[in-house]
Amino acid sequence: MSYETILVEKKGNVTLITLNRPQALNALNSRVLEDLIQAFAAFEADRTQGCAVLTGLGEKAFAAGADIKEMVDKAGAEFYAQDFFAGWTSQIVKTTRKPWIAAVNGFALGGGCELAMMADFIIASENARFGQPEIKLGVAPGMGGSQRLARAVGKAKAMDMCLTGRMMDAAEAERTGLVSRVVPLDQLLAEALAAAEAIAAMPPLAAMMNKEMVNMAFETTLDTGLILERRMFQVLASTEDKAEGMAAFVEKRPGTWKGQ
Ligand code: HXC
């Protein structure tokens, strides 16, 4: 598969996807979306791959937003007719059931922040900056910023970010729960790949169901979520990997997984 705007590398059981438009601070245009849809679909279909990492090329930006130069002359009716931005949620978030991590290496603004928040979790470098500055362009988040940011950091911070357009640094992002870890820039990729390798080494059905369960917490009531959690646990309890995992613990040896 050849891509115009991203680099894709398999590193053992981990797929590394790198946004590759550093001259535009990895701004997200329609071609990037098409490339990412293909890359995530290939990752999802490949049974050798257990986790993916998404990062941006260069030291300055993960992604500085949706591509403003692509949007500047687009009429409002076209955004609506094309349901512009819908593919990010419908074709990446909803169809990628395996875990993936965003390794944020600098600016994650607008669509860049929204793309990072589509990941299962974010690991950030110390120079990372997060923001939803769309209001300064006369618009508002269009790829999930208002919804995922509010769920991640709560109303006060989300309102502050969306209404002032200010940036949050890595320390504030970690403090507010937007990111799970902050590391020096030169350790970012190694840290994200190590986390991804650890996940890829887990029983794959359990990894997918853990992801699904946590996501369910944002979609349903506590009572319904607790029932779903128990049912998913009970489904996992009937897998060969559960038998192997528990036997391996009792026998004090590492488990080996079949994904069934
Ligand atoms: C297109 C972009 C871009 C973007 C940067 N570039 N961000 N191109 N879309 N979102 C380009 C610049 O035009 C420039 O290319 C090159 O990248 C380097 O950027 P500079 O601005 O020269 O760098 P710097 O001065 O260091 O400033 C960095 C920055 C700034 C603070 C990140 O670039 C910036 O504010 N970018 C826009 C951030 C933003 O508003 N994002 C939200 C987009 S809207 P050239 O060739 O010109 O020199 C969005 C959702 C919209 O994401 C939803 C609508 C419904």
Coordinates of N, CA and C in Angstrom, one line a residue, residues 17-251:
I17 N 2.1 4.6 12.6 CA 1.6 5.5 11.6 C 2.0 6.9 11.9
T18 N 2.7 7.5 10.9 CA 3.2 8.9 11.1 C 2.7 9.9 10.1
L19 N 2.0 10.9 10.6 CA 1.5 12.0 9.7 C 2.7 12.7 9.1
N20 N 2.7 12.8 7.8 CA 3.9 13.2 7.0 C 3.6 14.4 6.1
R21 N 3.2 15.5 6.8 CA 3.1 16.8 6.1 C 3.8 17.9 6.9
P22 N 5.0 17.6 7.3 CA 5.7 18.6 8.3 C 5.7 20.0 7.8
Q23 N 5.8 20.2 6.5 CA 5.8 21.6 6.0 C 4.5 22.3 6.3
A24 N 3.4 21.6 6.5 CA 2.1 22.2 6.9 C 1.8 21.9 8.4
L25 N 2.8 21.6 9.1 CA 2.6 21.2 10.5 C 1.6 20.0 10.6
N26 N 1.7 19.1 9.6 CA 0.8 17.9 9.6 C -0.7 18.2 9.6
A27 N -1.0 19.3 9.0 CA -2.5 19.7 8.9 C -3.2 18.6 8.2
L28 N -4.5 18.4 8.6 CA -5.2 17.3 8.2 C -6.2 17.7 7.0
N29 N -5.8 17.2 5.8 CA -6.7 17.4 4.7 C -7.5 16.2 4.3
S30 N -8.2 16.2 3.2 CA -9.0 15.1 2.8 C -8.2 13.9 2.5
R31 N -7.0 14.1 1.9 CA -6.1 13.0 1.5 C -5.5 12.3 2.8
V32 N -5.3 13.1 3.8 CA -4.8 12.5 5.1 C -5.9 11.6 5.6
L33 N -7.1 12.0 5.5 CA -8.2 11.2 6.0 C -8.3 9.9 5.2
E34 N -8.2 10.0 3.9 CA -8.3 8.8 3.0 C -7.1 7.9 3.4
D35 N -5.9 8.4 3.5 CA -4.8 7.6 3.8 C -5.0 6.9 5.2
L36 N -5.4 7.7 6.2 CA -5.6 7.1 7.5 C -6.7 6.0 7.5
I37 N -7.8 6.2 6.8 CA -8.8 5.2 6.7 C -8.2 3.9 6.2
Q38 N -7.4 4.0 5.1 CA -6.8 2.8 4.5 C -5.8 2.1 5.5
A39 N -5.0 3.0 6.2 CA -4.0 2.4 7.1 C -4.6 1.8 8.3
F40 N -5.7 2.4 8.9 CA -6.3 1.8 10.0 C -7.1 0.5 9.6
A41 N -7.6 0.5 8.4 CA -8.3 -0.7 8.0 C -7.3 -1.8 7.8
A42 N -6.2 -1.5 7.3 CA -5.1 -2.6 7.1 C -4.7 -3.1 8.4
F43 N -4.5 -2.2 9.4 CA -4.1 -2.6 10.7 C -5.1 -3.5 11.4
E44 N -6.4 -3.1 11.2 CA -7.5 -3.8 11.8 C -7.6 -5.2 11.3
A45 N -7.3 -5.3 10.0 CA -7.5 -6.6 9.3 C -6.3 -7.6 9.5
D46 N -5.1 -7.0 9.9 CA -3.9 -7.8 10.0 C -3.8 -8.5 11.3
R47 N -3.9 -9.8 11.3 CA -4.0 -10.6 12.6 C -2.6 -10.6 13.3
T48 N -1.5 -10.2 12.6 CA -0.2 -10.1 13.3 C -0.1 -8.8 14.1
Q49 N -1.0 -7.9 13.9 CA -0.9 -6.5 14.5 C -1.8 -6.4 15.7
G50 N -1.3 -6.0 16.9 CA -2.1 -5.9 18.1 C -2.4 -4.5 18.6
C51 N -1.6 -3.6 18.2 CA -1.8 -2.2 18.7 C -1.1 -1.2 17.7
A52 N -1.7 0.0 17.6 CA -1.0 1.0 16.7 C -0.7 2.2 17.4
V53 N 0.3 2.9 16.9 CA 0.7 4.2 17.5 C 0.6 5.2 16.3
L54 N 0.0 6.4 16.6 CA -0.1 7.5 15.6 C 0.7 8.7 16.1
T55 N 1.6 9.2 15.3 CA 2.4 10.3 15.7 C 2.5 11.3 14.5
G56 N 3.2 12.4 14.7 CA 3.4 13.3 13.6 C 4.9 13.5 13.3
L57 N 5.2 13.7 12.1 CA 6.7 13.8 11.7 C 7.2 15.2 12.2
G58 N 8.4 15.2 12.7 CA 9.0 16.5 13.1 C 8.8 16.7 14.6
E59 N 9.5 17.8 15.0 CA 9.5 18.0 16.5 C 8.5 19.1 16.9
K60 N 7.8 19.6 15.8 CA 7.0 20.8 16.1 C 5.5 20.5 16.3
A61 N 5.0 19.5 15.5 CA 3.6 19.3 15.6 C 3.2 17.9 15.4
F62 N 2.2 17.5 16.2 CA 1.4 16.2 15.9 C 0.6 16.6 14.7
A63 N -0.3 17.5 14.9 CA -1.1 18.1 13.8 C -1.7 19.4 14.2
A64 N -1.5 20.4 13.4 CA -1.9 21.8 13.8 C -3.3 22.1 13.3
G65 N -4.1 21.0 13.0 CA -5.5 21.2 12.8 C -5.9 20.7 11.4
A66 N -7.3 20.8 11.2 CA -7.8 20.6 9.9 C -7.1 21.6 9.0
D67 N -6.9 21.2 7.7 CA -6.2 22.1 6.7 C -7.0 23.3 6.4
I68 N -6.6 24.5 6.9 CA -7.3 25.7 6.8 C -7.3 26.1 5.3
K69 N -6.2 25.8 4.6 CA -6.1 26.2 3.2 C -7.1 25.4 2.3
E70 N -7.5 24.2 2.8 CA -8.5 23.4 2.0 C -9.9 23.9 2.3
M71 N -10.1 24.5 3.5 CA -11.4 24.9 3.9 C -11.8 26.4 3.5
V72 N -10.7 27.2 3.3 CA -10.9 28.6 3.2 C -11.9 29.0 2.1
D73 N -11.9 28.3 1.0 CA -12.9 28.7 -0.1 C -14.1 27.8 -0.2
K74 N -14.2 26.9 0.7 CA -15.3 25.9 0.6 C -16.6 26.6 1.2
A75 N -17.7 26.4 0.4 CA -19.0 27.0 0.8 C -19.6 26.2 1.9
G76 N -20.3 26.9 2.8 CA -21.0 26.2 3.9 C -21.9 25.0 3.4
A77 N -22.6 25.2 2.3 CA -23.4 24.2 1.8 C -22.6 22.9 1.4
E78 N -21.4 23.1 1.0 CA -20.5 22.0 0.6 C -20.2 21.2 1.9
F79 N -19.8 21.9 2.9 CA -19.5 21.2 4.2 C -20.6 20.3 4.6
Y80 N -21.9 20.8 4.4 CA -23.0 20.1 4.8 C -23.3 18.9 3.9
A81 N -23.3 19.2 2.6 CA -23.6 18.2 1.6 C -22.6 17.0 1.6
Q82 N -21.3 17.3 1.9 CA -20.3 16.3 2.0 C -20.3 15.7 3.4
D83 N -21.1 16.2 4.3 CA -21.0 15.8 5.7 C -19.5 15.8 6.1
F84 N -18.8 17.0 5.8 CA -17.4 17.1 6.0 C -17.0 16.7 7.4
F85 N -15.9 16.0 7.6 CA -15.4 15.5 8.8 C -16.1 14.2 9.4
A86 N -17.2 13.8 8.7 CA -17.9 12.6 9.3 C -17.0 11.4 9.2
G87 N -16.2 11.3 8.2 CA -15.3 10.0 8.0 C -14.4 9.8 9.2
W88 N -14.0 10.8 9.9 CA -13.0 10.6 11.0 C -13.7 9.7 12.1
T89 N -14.9 10.0 12.4 CA -15.6 9.2 13.4 C -16.1 7.9 12.8
S90 N -16.8 8.0 11.7 CA -17.4 6.8 11.2 C -16.5 5.7 10.6
Q91 N -15.3 6.2 10.0 CA -14.5 5.2 9.4 C -13.1 5.0 10.1
I92 N -12.8 5.7 11.1 CA -11.6 5.4 11.9 C -12.0 5.0 13.3
V93 N -12.7 5.9 14.0 CA -13.0 5.6 15.4 C -13.9 4.4 15.5
K94 N -15.0 4.3 14.7 CA -15.9 3.3 14.9 C -15.5 1.9 14.3
T95 N -14.6 2.0 13.4 CA -14.2 0.7 12.7 C -12.9 0.1 13.3
T96 N -12.2 0.9 14.1 CA -11.0 0.4 14.7 C -11.2 -0.2 16.1
R97 N -11.4 -1.5 16.1 CA -11.7 -2.1 17.4 C -10.5 -2.5 18.2
K98 N -9.3 -2.6 17.5 CA -8.1 -2.8 18.2 C -7.6 -1.5 18.9
P99 N -6.8 -1.6 20.0 CA -6.3 -0.4 20.6 C -5.3 0.3 19.8
W100 N -5.3 1.7 19.9 CA -4.3 2.5 19.4 C -4.0 3.7 20.2
I101 N -2.8 4.2 20.2 CA -2.3 5.3 21.1 C -1.9 6.4 20.2
A102 N -2.2 7.7 20.7 CA -1.7 8.9 20.0 C -0.4 9.3 20.8
A103 N 0.7 9.4 20.0 CA 2.0 10.0 20.6 C 2.1 11.4 20.1
V104 N 1.7 12.3 21.0 CA 1.6 13.7 20.6 C 2.9 14.5 20.8
N105 N 3.5 14.9 19.7 CA 4.9 15.4 19.7 C 4.9 16.9 19.4
G106 N 4.1 17.7 20.1 CA 4.1 19.2 19.7 C 2.7 19.7 19.7
F107 N 2.4 20.6 18.7 CA 1.1 21.1 18.6 C 0.0 20.1 18.3
A108 N -1.0 20.0 19.0 CA -2.2 19.2 18.7 C -3.4 20.2 18.8
L109 N -3.7 20.9 17.7 CA -4.6 22.0 17.7 C -5.8 21.6 16.8
G110 N -7.0 22.1 17.2 CA -8.2 21.9 16.4 C -8.4 20.4 16.1
G111 N -8.4 20.1 14.8 CA -8.5 18.7 14.3 C -7.4 17.9 14.8
G112 N -6.3 18.4 15.1 CA -5.1 17.7 15.6 C -5.4 17.2 17.0
C113 N -6.0 18.1 17.8 CA -6.3 17.7 19.2 C -7.5 16.7 19.2
E114 N -8.4 16.9 18.2 CA -9.5 16.0 18.1 C -9.1 14.6 17.6
L115 N -8.1 14.6 16.7 CA -7.6 13.3 16.2 C -6.9 12.6 17.4
A116 N -6.1 13.3 18.2 CA -5.5 12.7 19.3 C -6.5 12.1 20.3
M117 N -7.6 12.8 20.5 CA -8.6 12.4 21.4 C -9.4 11.2 20.9
M118 N -9.3 10.9 19.6 CA -9.9 9.7 19.0 C -9.2 8.4 19.5
A119 N -7.9 8.6 19.8 CA -7.1 7.4 20.2 C -7.6 6.9 21.6
D120 N -7.2 5.7 21.9 CA -7.6 5.1 23.2 C -7.0 5.8 24.3
F121 N -5.7 6.3 24.2 CA -5.2 7.2 25.1 C -4.0 7.9 24.4
I122 N -3.6 9.0 25.1 CA -2.6 9.9 24.6 C -1.4 9.9 25.5
I123 N -0.2 9.7 24.8 CA 1.1 10.0 25.5 C 1.7 11.2 24.9
A124 N 2.1 12.2 25.7 CA 2.5 13.5 25.2 C 4.0 13.7 25.5
S125 N 4.6 14.5 24.6 CA 6.0 15.0 24.9 C 5.8 16.2 25.7
E126 N 6.9 16.6 26.4 CA 6.9 17.8 27.3 C 6.6 19.1 26.5
N127 N 6.9 19.1 25.2 CA 6.6 20.3 24.4 C 5.2 20.3 23.8
A128 N 4.4 19.3 24.1 CA 3.1 19.2 23.5 C 2.2 20.4 23.9
R129 N 1.3 20.8 23.0 CA 0.4 21.9 23.2 C -0.9 21.5 22.6
F130 N -2.0 21.5 23.4 CA -3.3 21.1 23.0 C -4.2 22.3 22.9
G131 N -5.1 22.4 21.9 CA -6.0 23.5 21.9 C -7.1 23.3 20.9
Q132 N -8.2 24.0 21.1 CA -9.4 24.0 20.1 C -9.5 25.5 19.7
P133 N -8.7 26.0 18.8 CA -8.7 27.4 18.5 C -9.7 27.8 17.4
E134 N -10.6 26.9 17.1 CA -11.5 27.1 15.9 C -12.3 28.4 16.1
I135 N -12.6 28.8 17.3 CA -13.4 30.0 17.5 C -12.7 31.2 16.9
K136 N -11.4 31.2 16.9 CA -10.7 32.3 16.3 C -10.8 32.4 14.8
L137 N -11.3 31.3 14.2 CA -11.5 31.3 12.7 C -13.0 31.5 12.4
G138 N -13.7 31.8 13.4 CA -15.2 32.0 13.2 C -16.0 30.7 13.2
V139 N -15.4 29.6 13.6 CA -16.1 28.3 13.6 C -16.0 27.7 15.0
A140 N -16.1 26.4 15.0 CA -16.1 25.6 16.2 C -15.5 24.3 15.9
P141 N -15.2 23.5 16.9 CA -14.7 22.1 16.6 C -15.7 21.4 15.7
G142 N -15.2 20.5 14.8 CA -16.0 19.8 13.9 C -15.7 18.3 13.8
M143 N -14.7 17.9 14.6 CA -14.3 16.5 14.6 C -14.4 15.9 16.0
G144 N -15.2 16.4 16.8 CA -15.4 15.8 18.2 C -14.8 16.6 19.3
G145 N -14.2 17.8 19.0 CA -13.6 18.5 20.1 C -14.4 18.9 21.3
S146 N -15.6 19.4 21.0 CA -16.5 19.9 22.1 C -16.9 18.7 22.9
Q147 N -17.2 17.5 22.2 CA -17.7 16.4 22.9 C -16.6 15.6 23.6
R148 N -15.6 15.2 22.9 CA -14.5 14.4 23.5 C -13.7 15.2 24.6
L149 N -13.5 16.5 24.3 CA -12.7 17.3 25.3 C -13.5 17.4 26.6
A150 N -14.9 17.7 26.5 CA -15.7 17.8 27.6 C -15.7 16.5 28.4
R151 N -15.8 15.4 27.7 CA -15.8 14.1 28.5 C -14.4 13.9 29.1
A152 N -13.3 14.3 28.4 CA -12.0 14.0 29.0 C -11.6 14.9 30.1
V153 N -11.9 16.2 30.1 CA -11.4 17.2 31.1 C -12.5 17.9 31.9
G154 N -13.8 17.6 31.5 CA -14.9 18.3 32.2 C -15.3 19.6 31.6
K155 N -16.4 20.1 32.1 CA -17.0 21.3 31.4 C -16.2 22.5 31.6
A156 N -15.6 22.8 32.8 CA -14.9 24.1 33.0 C -13.8 24.2 32.0
K157 N -12.9 23.2 32.0 CA -11.7 23.3 31.1 C -12.1 23.3 29.7
A158 N -13.1 22.4 29.3 CA -13.5 22.4 27.9 C -14.1 23.7 27.4
M159 N -14.9 24.3 28.2 CA -15.5 25.6 27.9 C -14.3 26.7 27.8
D160 N -13.4 26.7 28.7 CA -12.3 27.6 28.7 C -11.5 27.4 27.4
M161 N -11.2 26.2 27.1 CA -10.4 25.9 25.8 C -11.2 26.3 24.6
C162 N -12.5 26.0 24.5 CA -13.2 26.3 23.3 C -13.6 27.7 23.1
L163 N -13.8 28.4 24.2 CA -14.3 29.8 24.2 C -13.1 30.8 24.1
T164 N -12.0 30.5 24.7 CA -10.8 31.4 24.6 C -9.8 30.9 23.5
G165 N -9.9 29.7 23.1 CA -9.0 29.2 22.0 C -7.6 29.0 22.5
R166 N -7.4 29.1 23.9 CA -6.0 29.1 24.4 C -5.5 27.7 24.3
M167 N -4.2 27.6 24.5 CA -3.5 26.2 24.4 C -3.3 25.7 25.9
M168 N -3.3 24.5 26.0 CA -3.0 23.8 27.3 C -1.6 23.1 27.1
D169 N -0.7 23.3 28.1 CA 0.6 22.7 27.9 C 0.5 21.2 28.4
A170 N 1.6 20.5 28.3 CA 1.6 19.1 28.6 C 1.3 18.8 30.1
A171 N 1.8 19.7 30.9 CA 1.6 19.5 32.4 C 0.1 19.6 32.7
E172 N -0.5 20.7 32.1 CA -1.9 20.9 32.4 C -2.8 19.7 31.8
A173 N -2.3 19.3 30.6 CA -3.0 18.1 30.0 C -3.0 16.9 30.8
E174 N -1.8 16.7 31.5 CA -1.7 15.5 32.3 C -2.5 15.7 33.6
R175 N -2.4 16.9 34.2 CA -3.2 17.2 35.4 C -4.7 17.0 35.2
T176 N -5.2 17.4 34.0 CA -6.6 17.4 33.8 C -7.1 16.0 33.2
G177 N -6.2 15.1 33.0 CA -6.6 13.8 32.5 C -6.8 13.7 31.0
L178 N -6.3 14.7 30.3 CA -6.4 14.6 28.8 C -5.4 13.6 28.3
V179 N -4.2 13.5 28.9 CA -3.2 12.6 28.5 C -2.9 11.7 29.6
S180 N -2.4 10.5 29.3 CA -2.1 9.5 30.4 C -0.6 9.6 30.9
R181 N 0.3 10.1 30.0 CA 1.7 10.2 30.4 C 2.3 11.4 29.7
V182 N 3.3 12.0 30.3 CA 4.1 13.0 29.7 C 5.6 12.6 29.8
V183 N 6.3 12.6 28.7 CA 7.7 12.2 28.7 C 8.5 13.2 27.8
P184 N 9.9 13.3 28.0 CA 10.7 14.1 27.2 C 10.5 13.8 25.7
L185 N 10.6 14.8 24.8 CA 10.4 14.5 23.4 C 11.2 13.4 22.9
D186 N 12.5 13.3 23.3 CA 13.4 12.3 22.7 C 13.0 10.9 23.2
Q187 N 12.1 10.8 24.2 CA 11.7 9.4 24.7 C 10.3 9.1 24.2
L188 N 9.6 10.0 23.5 CA 8.2 9.9 23.3 C 7.9 8.6 22.4
L189 N 8.6 8.4 21.3 CA 8.3 7.3 20.5 C 8.6 6.0 21.2
A190 N 9.7 5.9 21.9 CA 10.1 4.7 22.6 C 9.1 4.4 23.6
E191 N 8.6 5.4 24.3 CA 7.6 5.1 25.4 C 6.3 4.7 24.8
A192 N 5.8 5.3 23.7 CA 4.6 4.9 23.1 C 4.7 3.6 22.4
L193 N 5.8 3.3 21.8 CA 6.0 1.9 21.2 C 6.0 0.8 22.3
A194 N 6.7 1.1 23.4 CA 6.8 0.1 24.5 C 5.4 -0.1 25.0
A195 N 4.6 0.9 25.2 CA 3.2 0.7 25.7 C 2.4 -0.1 24.7
A196 N 2.6 0.2 23.4 CA 1.9 -0.5 22.4 C 2.3 -2.0 22.3
E197 N 3.6 -2.2 22.5 CA 4.1 -3.6 22.5 C 3.5 -4.4 23.7
A198 N 3.4 -3.7 24.8 CA 2.8 -4.4 26.0 C 1.3 -4.7 25.7
I199 N 0.6 -3.8 25.1 CA -0.8 -4.1 24.7 C -0.9 -5.2 23.7
A200 N 0.0 -5.1 22.7 CA 0.0 -6.1 21.6 C 0.3 -7.5 22.1
A201 N 1.0 -7.6 23.3 CA 1.4 -8.9 23.8 C 0.2 -9.5 24.7
M202 N -0.8 -8.7 24.9 CA -2.0 -9.2 25.7 C -2.9 -10.1 24.8
P203 N -3.7 -10.9 25.5 CA -4.7 -11.7 24.7 C -5.5 -10.8 23.9
P204 N -5.6 -11.0 22.6 CA -6.2 -9.9 21.7 C -7.7 -9.7 21.9
L205 N -8.4 -10.8 22.2 CA -9.9 -10.5 22.4 C -10.1 -9.7 23.7
A206 N -9.3 -10.0 24.7 CA -9.4 -9.3 26.0 C -9.0 -7.8 25.8
A207 N -8.0 -7.6 24.9 CA -7.6 -6.2 24.6 C -8.8 -5.4 24.0
M208 N -9.4 -6.1 23.0 CA -10.5 -5.4 22.3 C -11.7 -5.2 23.2
M209 N -12.0 -6.2 24.1 CA -13.1 -6.0 25.0 C -12.9 -5.0 26.1
N210 N -11.6 -5.0 26.6 CA -11.3 -3.9 27.6 C -11.6 -2.5 26.9
K211 N -11.1 -2.4 25.7 CA -11.3 -1.1 25.0 C -12.8 -0.8 24.9
E212 N -13.6 -1.8 24.4 CA -15.0 -1.6 24.2 C -15.7 -1.2 25.5
M213 N -15.3 -1.9 26.6 CA -15.9 -1.6 27.9 C -15.7 -0.2 28.4
V214 N -14.5 0.2 28.3 CA -14.2 1.6 28.8 C -14.9 2.6 27.9
N215 N -14.9 2.4 26.6 CA -15.7 3.3 25.7 C -17.2 3.3 26.1
M216 N -17.7 2.2 26.5 CA -19.1 2.1 26.8 C -19.5 3.0 28.0
A217 N -18.5 3.3 28.8 CA -18.7 4.2 30.0 C -19.2 5.6 29.6
F218 N -18.8 5.9 28.3 CA -19.2 7.3 27.8 C -20.5 7.3 27.1
E219 N -21.0 6.1 26.9 CA -22.2 6.0 26.0 C -23.5 5.6 26.8
T220 N -23.3 5.1 28.0 CA -24.5 4.5 28.6 C -24.6 4.9 30.1
T221 N -25.7 4.4 30.8 CA -25.8 4.6 32.2 C -24.9 3.7 33.0
L222 N -24.7 4.0 34.3 CA -23.8 3.1 35.1 C -24.4 1.7 35.2
D223 N -25.7 1.6 35.5 CA -26.4 0.3 35.6 C -26.2 -0.5 34.3
T224 N -26.5 0.1 33.2 CA -26.4 -0.7 31.9 C -24.9 -1.0 31.7
G225 N -24.1 -0.1 31.9 CA -22.6 -0.3 31.7 C -22.1 -1.4 32.6
L226 N -22.6 -1.5 33.8 CA -22.1 -2.6 34.7 C -22.6 -3.9 34.2
I227 N -23.9 -4.0 33.7 CA -24.4 -5.2 33.1 C -23.6 -5.6 31.9
L228 N -23.3 -4.7 31.0 CA -22.5 -5.0 29.8 C -21.1 -5.5 30.2
E229 N -20.6 -4.8 31.2 CA -19.2 -5.2 31.7 C -19.2 -6.7 32.1
R230 N -20.2 -7.0 32.9 CA -20.3 -8.4 33.4 C -20.5 -9.4 32.3
R231 N -21.4 -9.0 31.3 CA -21.6 -10.0 30.2 C -20.3 -10.1 29.4
M232 N -19.6 -9.0 29.2 CA -18.4 -9.1 28.4 C -17.3 -10.0 29.1
F233 N -17.2 -9.7 30.4 CA -16.3 -10.6 31.3 C -16.7 -12.0 31.1
Q234 N -18.0 -12.3 31.1 CA -18.5 -13.7 31.0 C -18.2 -14.3 29.6
V235 N -18.2 -13.5 28.6 CA -17.9 -14.0 27.3 C -16.4 -14.3 27.3
L236 N -15.6 -13.4 27.8 CA -14.1 -13.6 27.8 C -13.8 -14.9 28.6
A237 N -14.6 -15.1 29.7 CA -14.3 -16.3 30.6 C -14.5 -17.6 29.8
S238 N -15.1 -17.5 28.7 CA -15.3 -18.8 27.9 C -14.3 -19.0 26.8
T239 N -13.3 -18.1 26.8 CA -12.3 -18.2 25.7 C -11.1 -19.1 26.1
E240 N -10.5 -19.6 25.1 CA -9.3 -20.5 25.3 C -8.2 -19.7 26.0
D241 N -8.1 -18.4 25.6 CA -7.1 -17.5 26.2 C -7.3 -17.3 27.7
K242 N -8.5 -17.3 28.2 CA -8.8 -17.3 29.6 C -8.3 -18.5 30.3
A243 N -8.5 -19.7 29.7 CA -8.1 -20.9 30.3 C -6.6 -20.9 30.4
E244 N -5.9 -20.5 29.3 CA -4.5 -20.5 29.3 C -3.9 -19.4 30.2
G245 N -4.6 -18.2 30.3 CA -4.1 -17.2 31.2 C -4.1 -17.6 32.6
M246 N -5.2 -18.2 33.0 CA -5.3 -18.5 34.5 C -4.4 -19.7 34.8
A247 N -4.3 -20.7 33.8 CA -3.4 -21.8 34.0 C -1.9 -21.4 34.1
A248 N -1.6 -20.4 33.2 CA -0.2 -19.9 33.2 C 0.1 -19.2 34.5
F249 N -0.8 -18.5 35.1 CA -0.6 -17.8 36.4 C -0.3 -18.9 37.5
V250 N -1.2 -19.9 37.5 CA -1.1 -20.9 38.6 C 0.2 -21.7 38.4
E251 N 0.6 -21.9 37.2 CA 1.9 -22.7 36.9 C 3.1 -21.8 36.9

